[in-house]
Coordinates of C-alpha atoms and ligand atoms in Angstrom, one line a residue:
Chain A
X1 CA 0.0 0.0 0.0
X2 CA 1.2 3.9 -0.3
X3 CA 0.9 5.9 2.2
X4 CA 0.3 9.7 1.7
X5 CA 0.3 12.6 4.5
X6 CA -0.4 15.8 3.8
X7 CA 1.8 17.7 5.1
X8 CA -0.1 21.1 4.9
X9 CA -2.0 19.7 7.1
X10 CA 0.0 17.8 9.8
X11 CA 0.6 19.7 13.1
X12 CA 2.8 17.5 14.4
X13 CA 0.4 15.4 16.6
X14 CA 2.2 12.2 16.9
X15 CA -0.4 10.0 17.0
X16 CA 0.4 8.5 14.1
X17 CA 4.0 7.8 15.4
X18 CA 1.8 6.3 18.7
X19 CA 0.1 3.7 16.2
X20 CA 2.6 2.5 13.8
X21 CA 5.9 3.3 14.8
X22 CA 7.6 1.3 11.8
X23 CA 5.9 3.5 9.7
X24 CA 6.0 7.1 10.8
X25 CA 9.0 8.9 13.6
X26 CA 9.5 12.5 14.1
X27 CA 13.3 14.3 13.1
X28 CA 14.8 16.2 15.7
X29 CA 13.1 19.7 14.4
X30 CA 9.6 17.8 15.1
X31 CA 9.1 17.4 11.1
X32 CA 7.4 14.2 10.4
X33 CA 9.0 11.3 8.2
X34 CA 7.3 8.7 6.9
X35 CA 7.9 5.5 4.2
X36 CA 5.8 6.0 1.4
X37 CA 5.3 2.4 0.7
X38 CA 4.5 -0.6 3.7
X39 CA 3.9 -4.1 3.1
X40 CA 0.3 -5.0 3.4
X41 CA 1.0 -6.7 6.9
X42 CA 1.4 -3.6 8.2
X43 CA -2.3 -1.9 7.1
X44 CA -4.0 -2.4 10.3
X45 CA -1.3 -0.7 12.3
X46 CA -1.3 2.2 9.1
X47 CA -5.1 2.4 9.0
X48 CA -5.3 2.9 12.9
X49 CA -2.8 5.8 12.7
X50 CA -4.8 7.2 10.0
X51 CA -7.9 7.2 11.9
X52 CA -6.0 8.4 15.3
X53 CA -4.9 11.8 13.0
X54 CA -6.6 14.5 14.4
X55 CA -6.3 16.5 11.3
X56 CA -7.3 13.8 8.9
X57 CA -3.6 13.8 7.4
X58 CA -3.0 10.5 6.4
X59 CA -4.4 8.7 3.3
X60 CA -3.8 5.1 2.1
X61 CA -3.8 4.1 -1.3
X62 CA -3.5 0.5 -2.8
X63 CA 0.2 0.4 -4.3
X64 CA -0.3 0.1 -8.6
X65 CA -1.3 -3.4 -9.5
X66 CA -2.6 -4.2 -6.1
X67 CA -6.2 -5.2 -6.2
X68 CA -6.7 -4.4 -2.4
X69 CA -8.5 -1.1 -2.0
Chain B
X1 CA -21.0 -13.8 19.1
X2 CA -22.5 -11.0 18.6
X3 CA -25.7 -9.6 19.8
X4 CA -29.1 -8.9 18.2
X5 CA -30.3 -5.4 17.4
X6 CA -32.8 -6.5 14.8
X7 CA -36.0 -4.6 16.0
X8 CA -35.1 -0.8 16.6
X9 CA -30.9 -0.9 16.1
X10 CA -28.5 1.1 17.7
X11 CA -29.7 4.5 19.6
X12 CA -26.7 7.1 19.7
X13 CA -27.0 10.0 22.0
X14 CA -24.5 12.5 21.6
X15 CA -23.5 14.0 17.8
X16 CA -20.1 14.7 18.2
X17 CA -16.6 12.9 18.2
X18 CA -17.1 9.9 20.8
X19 CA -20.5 9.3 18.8
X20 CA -19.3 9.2 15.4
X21 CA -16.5 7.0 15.6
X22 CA -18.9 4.5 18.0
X23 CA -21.3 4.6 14.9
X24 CA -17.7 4.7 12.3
X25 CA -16.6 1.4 14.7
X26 CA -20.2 -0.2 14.3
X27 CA -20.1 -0.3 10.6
X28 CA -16.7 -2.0 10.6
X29 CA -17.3 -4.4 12.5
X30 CA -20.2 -5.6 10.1
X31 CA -23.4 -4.1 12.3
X32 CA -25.4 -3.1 8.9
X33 CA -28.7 -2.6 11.0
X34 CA -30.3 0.7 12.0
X35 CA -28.5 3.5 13.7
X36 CA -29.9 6.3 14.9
X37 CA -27.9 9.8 16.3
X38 CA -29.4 12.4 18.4
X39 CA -27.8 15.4 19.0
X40 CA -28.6 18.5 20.9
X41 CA -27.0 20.6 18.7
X42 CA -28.1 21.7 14.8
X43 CA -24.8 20.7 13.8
X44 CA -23.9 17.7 11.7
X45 CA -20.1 16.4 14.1
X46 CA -17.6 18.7 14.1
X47 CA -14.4 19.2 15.5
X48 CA -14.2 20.8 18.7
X49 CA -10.3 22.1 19.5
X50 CA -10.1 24.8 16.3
X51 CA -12.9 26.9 18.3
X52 CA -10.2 27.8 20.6
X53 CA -7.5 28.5 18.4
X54 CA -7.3 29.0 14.4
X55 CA -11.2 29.2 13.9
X56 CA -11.6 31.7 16.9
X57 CA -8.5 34.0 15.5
X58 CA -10.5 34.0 12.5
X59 CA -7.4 32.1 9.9
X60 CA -10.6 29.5 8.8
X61 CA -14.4 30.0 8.0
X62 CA -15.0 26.6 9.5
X63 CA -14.8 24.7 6.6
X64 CA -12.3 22.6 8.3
X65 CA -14.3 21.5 11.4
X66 CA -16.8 18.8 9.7
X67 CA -16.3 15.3 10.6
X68 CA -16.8 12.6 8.1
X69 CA -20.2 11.4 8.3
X70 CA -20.7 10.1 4.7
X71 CA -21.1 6.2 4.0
X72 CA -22.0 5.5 7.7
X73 CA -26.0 4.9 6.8
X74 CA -27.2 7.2 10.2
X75 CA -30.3 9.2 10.6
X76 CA -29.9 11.7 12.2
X77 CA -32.1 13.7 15.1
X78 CA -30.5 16.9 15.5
X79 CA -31.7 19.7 17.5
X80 CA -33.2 17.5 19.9
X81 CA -32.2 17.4 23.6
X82 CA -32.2 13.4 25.2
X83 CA -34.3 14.6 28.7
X84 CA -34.8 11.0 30.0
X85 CA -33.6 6.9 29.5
X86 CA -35.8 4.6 30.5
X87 CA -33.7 1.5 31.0
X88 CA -36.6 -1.4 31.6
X89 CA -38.6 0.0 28.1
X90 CA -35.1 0.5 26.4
X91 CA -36.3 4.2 25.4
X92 CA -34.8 7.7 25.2
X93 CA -37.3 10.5 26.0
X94 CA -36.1 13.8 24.3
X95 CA -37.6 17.3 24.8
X96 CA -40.6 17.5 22.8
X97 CA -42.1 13.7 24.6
X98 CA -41.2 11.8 21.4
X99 CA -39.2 8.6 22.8
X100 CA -36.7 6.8 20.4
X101 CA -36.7 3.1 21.3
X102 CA -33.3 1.3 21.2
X103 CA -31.5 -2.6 20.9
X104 CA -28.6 -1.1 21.9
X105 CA -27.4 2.1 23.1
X106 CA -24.1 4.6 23.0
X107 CA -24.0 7.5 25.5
X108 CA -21.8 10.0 24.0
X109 CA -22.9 13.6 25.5
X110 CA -19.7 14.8 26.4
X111 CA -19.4 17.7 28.9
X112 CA -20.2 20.5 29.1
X113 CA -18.3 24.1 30.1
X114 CA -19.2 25.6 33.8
X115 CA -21.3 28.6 33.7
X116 CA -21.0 31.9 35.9
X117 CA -23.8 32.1 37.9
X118 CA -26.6 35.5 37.0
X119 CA -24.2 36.6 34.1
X120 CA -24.4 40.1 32.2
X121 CA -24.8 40.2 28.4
X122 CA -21.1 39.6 26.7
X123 CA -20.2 36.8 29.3
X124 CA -19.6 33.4 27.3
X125 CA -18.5 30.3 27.7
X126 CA -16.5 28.5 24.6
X127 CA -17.9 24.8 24.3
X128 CA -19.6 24.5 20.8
X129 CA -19.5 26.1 17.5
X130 CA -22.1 28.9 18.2
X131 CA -20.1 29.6 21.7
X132 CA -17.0 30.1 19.3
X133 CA -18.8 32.5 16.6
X134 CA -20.4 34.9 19.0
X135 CA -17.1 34.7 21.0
X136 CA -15.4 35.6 17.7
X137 CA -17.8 38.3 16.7
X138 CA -17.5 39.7 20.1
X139 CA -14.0 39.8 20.1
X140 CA -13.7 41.6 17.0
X141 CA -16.4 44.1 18.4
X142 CA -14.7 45.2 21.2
X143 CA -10.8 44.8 22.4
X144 CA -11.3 44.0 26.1
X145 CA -11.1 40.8 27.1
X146 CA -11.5 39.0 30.7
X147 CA -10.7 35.0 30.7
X148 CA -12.1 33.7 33.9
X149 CA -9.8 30.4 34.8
X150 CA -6.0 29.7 33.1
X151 CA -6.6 25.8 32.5
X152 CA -6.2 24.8 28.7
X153 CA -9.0 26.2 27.2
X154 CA -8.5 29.7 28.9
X155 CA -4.9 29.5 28.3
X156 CA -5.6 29.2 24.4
X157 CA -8.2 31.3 24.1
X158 CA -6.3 33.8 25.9
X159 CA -3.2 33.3 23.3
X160 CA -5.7 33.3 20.3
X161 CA -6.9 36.5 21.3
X162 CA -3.6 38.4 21.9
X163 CA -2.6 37.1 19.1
X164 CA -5.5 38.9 17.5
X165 CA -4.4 42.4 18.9
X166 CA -7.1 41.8 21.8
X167 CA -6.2 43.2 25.5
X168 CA -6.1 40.2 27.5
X169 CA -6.3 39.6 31.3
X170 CA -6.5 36.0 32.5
X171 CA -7.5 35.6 36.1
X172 CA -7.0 32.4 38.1
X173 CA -6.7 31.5 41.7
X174 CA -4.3 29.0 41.2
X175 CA -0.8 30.0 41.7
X176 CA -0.1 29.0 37.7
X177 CA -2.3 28.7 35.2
X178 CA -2.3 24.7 34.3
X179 CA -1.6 24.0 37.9
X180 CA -3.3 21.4 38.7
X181 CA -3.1 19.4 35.3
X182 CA 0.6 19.5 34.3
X183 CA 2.2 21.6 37.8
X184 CA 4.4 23.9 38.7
X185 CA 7.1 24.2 35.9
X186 CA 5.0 23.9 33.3
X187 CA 2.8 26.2 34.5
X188 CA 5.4 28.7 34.7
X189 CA 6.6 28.1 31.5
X190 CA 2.8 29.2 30.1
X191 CA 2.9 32.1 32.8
X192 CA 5.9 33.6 30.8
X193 CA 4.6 32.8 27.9
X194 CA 1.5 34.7 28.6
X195 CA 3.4 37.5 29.7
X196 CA 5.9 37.9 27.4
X197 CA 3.2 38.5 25.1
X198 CA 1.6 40.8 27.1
X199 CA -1.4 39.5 28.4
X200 CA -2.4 40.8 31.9
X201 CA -2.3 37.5 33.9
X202 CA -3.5 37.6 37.6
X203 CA -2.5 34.3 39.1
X204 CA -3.7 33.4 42.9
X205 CA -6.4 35.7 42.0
X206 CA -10.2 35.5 42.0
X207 CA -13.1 37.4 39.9
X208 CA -15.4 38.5 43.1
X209 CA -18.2 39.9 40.6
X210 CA -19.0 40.7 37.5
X211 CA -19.5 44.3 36.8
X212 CA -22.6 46.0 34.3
X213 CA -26.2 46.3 34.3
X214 CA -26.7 44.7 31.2
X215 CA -23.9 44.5 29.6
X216 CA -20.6 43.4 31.1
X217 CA -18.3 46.7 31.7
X218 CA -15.8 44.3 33.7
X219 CA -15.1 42.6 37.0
X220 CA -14.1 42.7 40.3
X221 CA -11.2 40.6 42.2
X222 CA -10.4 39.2 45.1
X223 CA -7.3 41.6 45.7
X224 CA -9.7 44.6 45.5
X225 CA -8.7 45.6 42.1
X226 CA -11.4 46.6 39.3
X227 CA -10.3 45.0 35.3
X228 CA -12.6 46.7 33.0
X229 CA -13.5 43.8 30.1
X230 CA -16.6 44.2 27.6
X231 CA -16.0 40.5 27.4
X232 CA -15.7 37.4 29.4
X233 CA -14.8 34.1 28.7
X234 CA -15.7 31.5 31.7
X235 CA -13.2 28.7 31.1
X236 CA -13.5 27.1 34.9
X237 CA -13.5 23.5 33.3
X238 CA -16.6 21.3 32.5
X239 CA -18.5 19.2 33.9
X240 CA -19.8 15.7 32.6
X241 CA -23.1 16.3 30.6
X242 CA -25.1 13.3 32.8
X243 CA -28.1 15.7 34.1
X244 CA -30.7 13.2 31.4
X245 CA -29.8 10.6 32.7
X246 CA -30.7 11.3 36.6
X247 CA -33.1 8.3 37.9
X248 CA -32.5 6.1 35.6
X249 CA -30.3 3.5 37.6
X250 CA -27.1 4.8 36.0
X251 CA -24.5 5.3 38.4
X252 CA -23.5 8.6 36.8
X253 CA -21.5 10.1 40.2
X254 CA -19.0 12.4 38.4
X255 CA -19.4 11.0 35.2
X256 CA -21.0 7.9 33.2
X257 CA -19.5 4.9 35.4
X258 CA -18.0 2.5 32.9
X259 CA -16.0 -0.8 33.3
X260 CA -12.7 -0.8 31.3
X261 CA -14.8 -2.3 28.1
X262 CA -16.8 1.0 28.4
X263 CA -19.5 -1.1 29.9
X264 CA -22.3 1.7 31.8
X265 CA -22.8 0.3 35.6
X266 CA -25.4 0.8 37.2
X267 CA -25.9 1.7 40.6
X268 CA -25.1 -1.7 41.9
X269 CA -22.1 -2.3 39.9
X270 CA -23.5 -4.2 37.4
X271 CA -23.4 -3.3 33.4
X272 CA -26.6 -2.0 32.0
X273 CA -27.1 -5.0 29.1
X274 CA -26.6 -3.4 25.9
X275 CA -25.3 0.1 27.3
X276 CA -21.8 1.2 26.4
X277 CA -20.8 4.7 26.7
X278 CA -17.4 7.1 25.4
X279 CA -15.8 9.9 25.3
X280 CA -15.6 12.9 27.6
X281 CA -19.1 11.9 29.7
X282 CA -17.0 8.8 30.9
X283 CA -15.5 8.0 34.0
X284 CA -13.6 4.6 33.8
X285 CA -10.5 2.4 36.0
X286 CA -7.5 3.0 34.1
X287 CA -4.7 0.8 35.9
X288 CA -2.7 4.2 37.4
X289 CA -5.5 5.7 38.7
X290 CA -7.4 5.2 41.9
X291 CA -10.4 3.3 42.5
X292 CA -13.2 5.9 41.1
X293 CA -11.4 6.0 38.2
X294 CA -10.8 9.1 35.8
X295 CA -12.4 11.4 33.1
X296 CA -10.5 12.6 30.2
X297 CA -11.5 15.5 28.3
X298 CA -8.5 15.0 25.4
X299 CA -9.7 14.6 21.8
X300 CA -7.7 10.6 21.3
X301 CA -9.7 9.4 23.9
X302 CA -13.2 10.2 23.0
X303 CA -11.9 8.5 19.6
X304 CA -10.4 5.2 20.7
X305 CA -13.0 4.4 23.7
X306 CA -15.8 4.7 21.4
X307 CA -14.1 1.8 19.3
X308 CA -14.3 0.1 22.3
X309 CA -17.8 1.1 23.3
X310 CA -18.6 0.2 19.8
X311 CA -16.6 -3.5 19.9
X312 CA -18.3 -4.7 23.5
X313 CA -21.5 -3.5 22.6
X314 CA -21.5 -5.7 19.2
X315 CA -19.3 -8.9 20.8
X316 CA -20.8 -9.0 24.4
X317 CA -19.2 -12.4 24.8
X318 CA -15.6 -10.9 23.8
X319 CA -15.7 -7.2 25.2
X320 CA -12.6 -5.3 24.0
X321 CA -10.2 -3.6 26.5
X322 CA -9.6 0.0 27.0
X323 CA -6.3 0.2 28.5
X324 CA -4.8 3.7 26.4
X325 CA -1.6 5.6 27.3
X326 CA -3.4 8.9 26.9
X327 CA -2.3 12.0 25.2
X328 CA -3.5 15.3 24.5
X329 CA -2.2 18.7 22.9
X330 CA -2.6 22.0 23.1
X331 CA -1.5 24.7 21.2
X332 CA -0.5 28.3 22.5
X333 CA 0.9 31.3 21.2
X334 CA 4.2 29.4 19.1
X335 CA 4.4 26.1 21.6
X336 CA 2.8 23.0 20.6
X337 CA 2.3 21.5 23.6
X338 CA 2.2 17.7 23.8
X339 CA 1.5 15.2 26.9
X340 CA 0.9 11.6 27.2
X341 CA 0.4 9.5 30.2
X342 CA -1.8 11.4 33.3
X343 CA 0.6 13.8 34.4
X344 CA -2.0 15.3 37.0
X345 CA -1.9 11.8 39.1
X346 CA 1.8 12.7 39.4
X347 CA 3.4 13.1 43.1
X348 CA 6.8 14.8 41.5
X349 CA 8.1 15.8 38.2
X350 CA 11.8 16.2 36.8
X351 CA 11.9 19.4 34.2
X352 CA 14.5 18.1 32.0
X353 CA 14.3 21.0 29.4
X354 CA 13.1 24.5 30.1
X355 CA 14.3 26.6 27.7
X356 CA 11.9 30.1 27.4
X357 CA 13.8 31.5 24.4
X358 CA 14.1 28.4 22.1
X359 CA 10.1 27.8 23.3
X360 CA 11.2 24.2 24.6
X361 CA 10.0 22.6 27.2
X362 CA 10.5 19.1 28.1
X363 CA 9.0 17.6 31.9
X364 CA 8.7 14.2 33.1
X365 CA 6.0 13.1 35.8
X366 CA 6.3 10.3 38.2
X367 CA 3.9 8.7 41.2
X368 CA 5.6 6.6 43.5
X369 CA 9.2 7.1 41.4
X370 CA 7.5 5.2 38.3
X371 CA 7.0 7.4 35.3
X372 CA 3.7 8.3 34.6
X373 CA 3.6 11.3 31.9
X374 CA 5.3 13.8 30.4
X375 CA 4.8 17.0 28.7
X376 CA 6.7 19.0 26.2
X377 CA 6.7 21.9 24.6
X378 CA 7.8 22.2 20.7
X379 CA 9.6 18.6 21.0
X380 CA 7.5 16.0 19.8
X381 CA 10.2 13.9 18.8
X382 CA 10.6 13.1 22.9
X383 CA 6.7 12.6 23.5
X384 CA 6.8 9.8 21.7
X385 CA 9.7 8.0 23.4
X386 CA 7.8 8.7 26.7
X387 CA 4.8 7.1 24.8
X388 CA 6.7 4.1 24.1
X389 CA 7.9 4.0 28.0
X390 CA 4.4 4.4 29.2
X391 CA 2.9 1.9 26.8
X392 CA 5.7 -0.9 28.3
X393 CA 4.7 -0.5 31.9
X394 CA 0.9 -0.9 30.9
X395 CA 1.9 -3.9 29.3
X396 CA 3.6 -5.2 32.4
X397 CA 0.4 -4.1 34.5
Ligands
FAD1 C1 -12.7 24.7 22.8 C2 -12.1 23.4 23.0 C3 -10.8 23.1 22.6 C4 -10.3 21.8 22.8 N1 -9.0 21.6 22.4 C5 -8.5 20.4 22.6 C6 -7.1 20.1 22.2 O1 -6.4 21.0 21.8 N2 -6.6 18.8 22.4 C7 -7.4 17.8 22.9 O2 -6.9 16.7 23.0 N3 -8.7 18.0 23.2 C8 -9.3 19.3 23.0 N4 -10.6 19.5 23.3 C9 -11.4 18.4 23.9 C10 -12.1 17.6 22.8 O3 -12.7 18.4 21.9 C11 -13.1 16.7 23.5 O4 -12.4 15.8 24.3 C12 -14.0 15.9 22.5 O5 -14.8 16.8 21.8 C13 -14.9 15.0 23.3 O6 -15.8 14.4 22.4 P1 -17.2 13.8 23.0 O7 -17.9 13.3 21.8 O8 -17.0 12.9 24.1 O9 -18.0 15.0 23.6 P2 -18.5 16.4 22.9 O10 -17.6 16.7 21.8 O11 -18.7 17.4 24.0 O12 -19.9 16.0 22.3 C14 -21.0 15.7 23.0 C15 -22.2 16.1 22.2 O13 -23.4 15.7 22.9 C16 -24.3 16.8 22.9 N5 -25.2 16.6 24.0 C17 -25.0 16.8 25.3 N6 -26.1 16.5 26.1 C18 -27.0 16.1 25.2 C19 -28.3 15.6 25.4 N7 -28.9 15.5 26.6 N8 -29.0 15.2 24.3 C20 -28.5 15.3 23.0 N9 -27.2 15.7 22.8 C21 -26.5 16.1 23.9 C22 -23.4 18.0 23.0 O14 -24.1 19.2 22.6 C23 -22.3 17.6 22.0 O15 -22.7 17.9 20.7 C24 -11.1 20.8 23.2 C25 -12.5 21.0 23.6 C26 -13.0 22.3 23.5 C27 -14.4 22.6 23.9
SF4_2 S1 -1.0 12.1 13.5 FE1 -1.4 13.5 11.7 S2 -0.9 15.5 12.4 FE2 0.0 14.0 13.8 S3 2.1 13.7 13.1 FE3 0.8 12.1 12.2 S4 0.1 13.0 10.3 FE4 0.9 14.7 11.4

């Protein structure tokens, strides 16, 4: 799956770093970093920190040629 | 297995946050029956912590606040008070006598802000969105403004405002504003930074009276000065909005009593069958707290225990656990203040960064020497390392 975040949007909340630490950490000037791509193992942990973003930053998409949704 | 709501569904009471992600969790776990919301307000769910910061400096018309309703399959009863549950007929009486009958029932009503007793015209308090536009309009009326109470919502509204060119005085009889939730250091670090912007803050302080015939012309304090304000904000904390549910068997002392699967009890400590309750109306055993358990007014926990609610309510026979490391921010002035864990249950706290210039703050809380919260200021990167701390000693609990 990719993982978007908009990062107009992000303030920095951390909750997504709460949910899926593989996934998303902080730098030390409190930026958020992020891979762009996780293996589909990983979704429930990615779609819980999408839906703990209290600025609805995060989108999923299904990686190209990957039927799931 | 999970239970049976197939003659009247799922009664929600409470349109907001806690309610829509119960009703968000309900559909994802498969419930496909009816599900019904009612909310007091005329508002479809919104978000609540703008109305104290970028929607009340004016940066956003709103169009930011909605929550995402669409695809959920609710009908909705907005502008429609809940007055009474009747637990043996499984109804919810609201305030024009029409009763909504329910299979299964979510209380999500939140709290609700502490008013000043007898207030003059121009005194608000800042809950919901219409509290937020007349304080806004208000504001940009008139540049005197009195915030009654220095907890979080005070302290931001006060910041918002000064940032907005507003005079400011902020009166509290605490000896720092945020005393009592995040202590002494902290609180002096928001002290400062409510000075250095030049807000009038009056700490160990109390308003005595309000001041105007009508219309507020300003107040009165405890050390016998007069602080002329044409207007108020009352931020003295909320209070659990239970007052619909009196006599019906609830035990709703200081909140919606919940088990930790966000169960309701009743009076005799037994869950209400098919009752489940989230969000800010709560008061639930979280393993560092005392017996009575707490309330948490913080945005991430009205989210995740309604998930909960949600799960127990659909699986009785499996009930989730609600066992969060809780966090919460707050945003004043430049900081973004951040916090997990409960730092007010703390005994002592180690300030490992206080830094006023670079806006940096960094404080640990303990209980009994074990780590309990923390709270920083512009340095999210450490929050979530205390996270990660606080998470492991829940695990081992
Ligand atoms: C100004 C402000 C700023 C905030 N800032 C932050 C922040 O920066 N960070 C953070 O973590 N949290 C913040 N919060 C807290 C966060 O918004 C709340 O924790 C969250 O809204 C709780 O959601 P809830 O659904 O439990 O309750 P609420 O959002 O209060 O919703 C309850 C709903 O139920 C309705 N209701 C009440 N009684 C009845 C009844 N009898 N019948 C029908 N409907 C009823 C209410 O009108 C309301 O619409 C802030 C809150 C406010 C008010
Ligand atoms: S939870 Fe949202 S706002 Fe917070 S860091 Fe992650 S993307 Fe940014």
């Amino acid at each position: 799956m990719k993982i978007q975040v908009d990062m107009d949007l992000c303030e920095s909340h951390g909750q997504c770093v709460f949910a899926a630490p593989a996934i998303f950490s902080f730098d030390d000037d409190d930026n958020l970093v992020h891979a762009e791509t996780a293996d589909e193992s990983l979704r429930d942990a990615v779609e819980k920190a999408a839906a703990a973003c209290p600025v609805r930053a995060i989108r999923i998409e299904a990686a190209t040629g990957d039927a799931a949704a | 297995m999970s239970a049976r709501f197939d003659e009247h569904g799922i009664l929600v009471v409470g349109a907001s946050l806690a309610g829509l992600r119960a009703c968000a969790a309900l559909r994802k776990h498969g419930y496909d029956g009816r599900l019904t919301v009612i909310g007091d307000e005329p508002h479809l769910p919104y978000d609540r912590p703008p109305l104290s910061k970028e929607f009340l400096a004016g940066g956003t018309d709103g169009a930011d606040l909605p929550l995402p309703v669409a695809g959920l399959g609710i009908t909705w009863q907005l502008g429609r008070r809940a007055t009474r549950l009747h637990l043996a007929a499984r109804t919810v009486e609201v305030d024009d006598g029409t009763r909504f009958p329910f299979d299964g029932l979510v209380i999500a009503t939140g709290s609700t802000a502490r008013p000043w007793p007898a207030a003059p015209a121009g005194v608000h308090t800042l809950r919901g969105l219409d509290d937020a536009r007349s304080l806004r309009a208000a504001l940009r009326r008139d540049g005197r403004l009195l915030v009654i109470g220095a907890g979080f919502v005070g302290s931001e509204v006060a910041a918002t405002a000064r940032g907005a060119g507003v005079d400011v005085t902020v009166v509290d009889p605490a000896p720092q504003p945020l005393h009592r939730a995040v202590g002494e250091a902290a609180g002096e670090f928001v002290a400062a930074l409510h000075r250095q912007a030049g807000v009038d803050l009056r700490t160990s302080t109390k308003v005595v009276s309000l001041e105007g015939v009508r219309k507020l012309t300003g107040a009165r304090l405890s050390d016998g000065t007069e602080v002329p304000a044409t207007a108020a904000v009352v931020a003295l904390g909320s209070a659990p909005a239970t007052g619909w549910l009196a006599g019906s068997g609830l035990d709703i002392t200081a909140g919606v009593r919940c088990d930790r699967h966000a169960r309701v009890l009743r009076r005799d400590g037994t869950p209400a069958p098919g009752v489940v309750a989230a969000g800010d109306v709560t008061r639930w055993p979280h393993p560092w707290a005392d017996a009575p358990g707490v309330t948490l007014g913080h945005w991430s926990h009205a989210a995740e225990q309604a998930e909960t609610a949600a799960h127990s309510l659909l699986f009785p026979g499996a009930p989730a656990s609600y066992r969060p490391v809780p966090s919460f921010w707050s945003d004043q002035y430049d900081v973004k203040f951040r916090s997990v864990g409960l730092p007010a249950l703390a005994d002592s706290a180690d300030v490992r960064e206080y830094d006023l210039g670079a806006r940096r703050l960094d404080v640990a809380y303990f209980r009994q020497g074990r780590l309990i919260g923390a709270l920083t200021g512009n340095r999210v990167a450490r929050i979530a390392a205390y996270r990660a701390q606080l998470a492991a000693d829940l695990e081992g609990r």
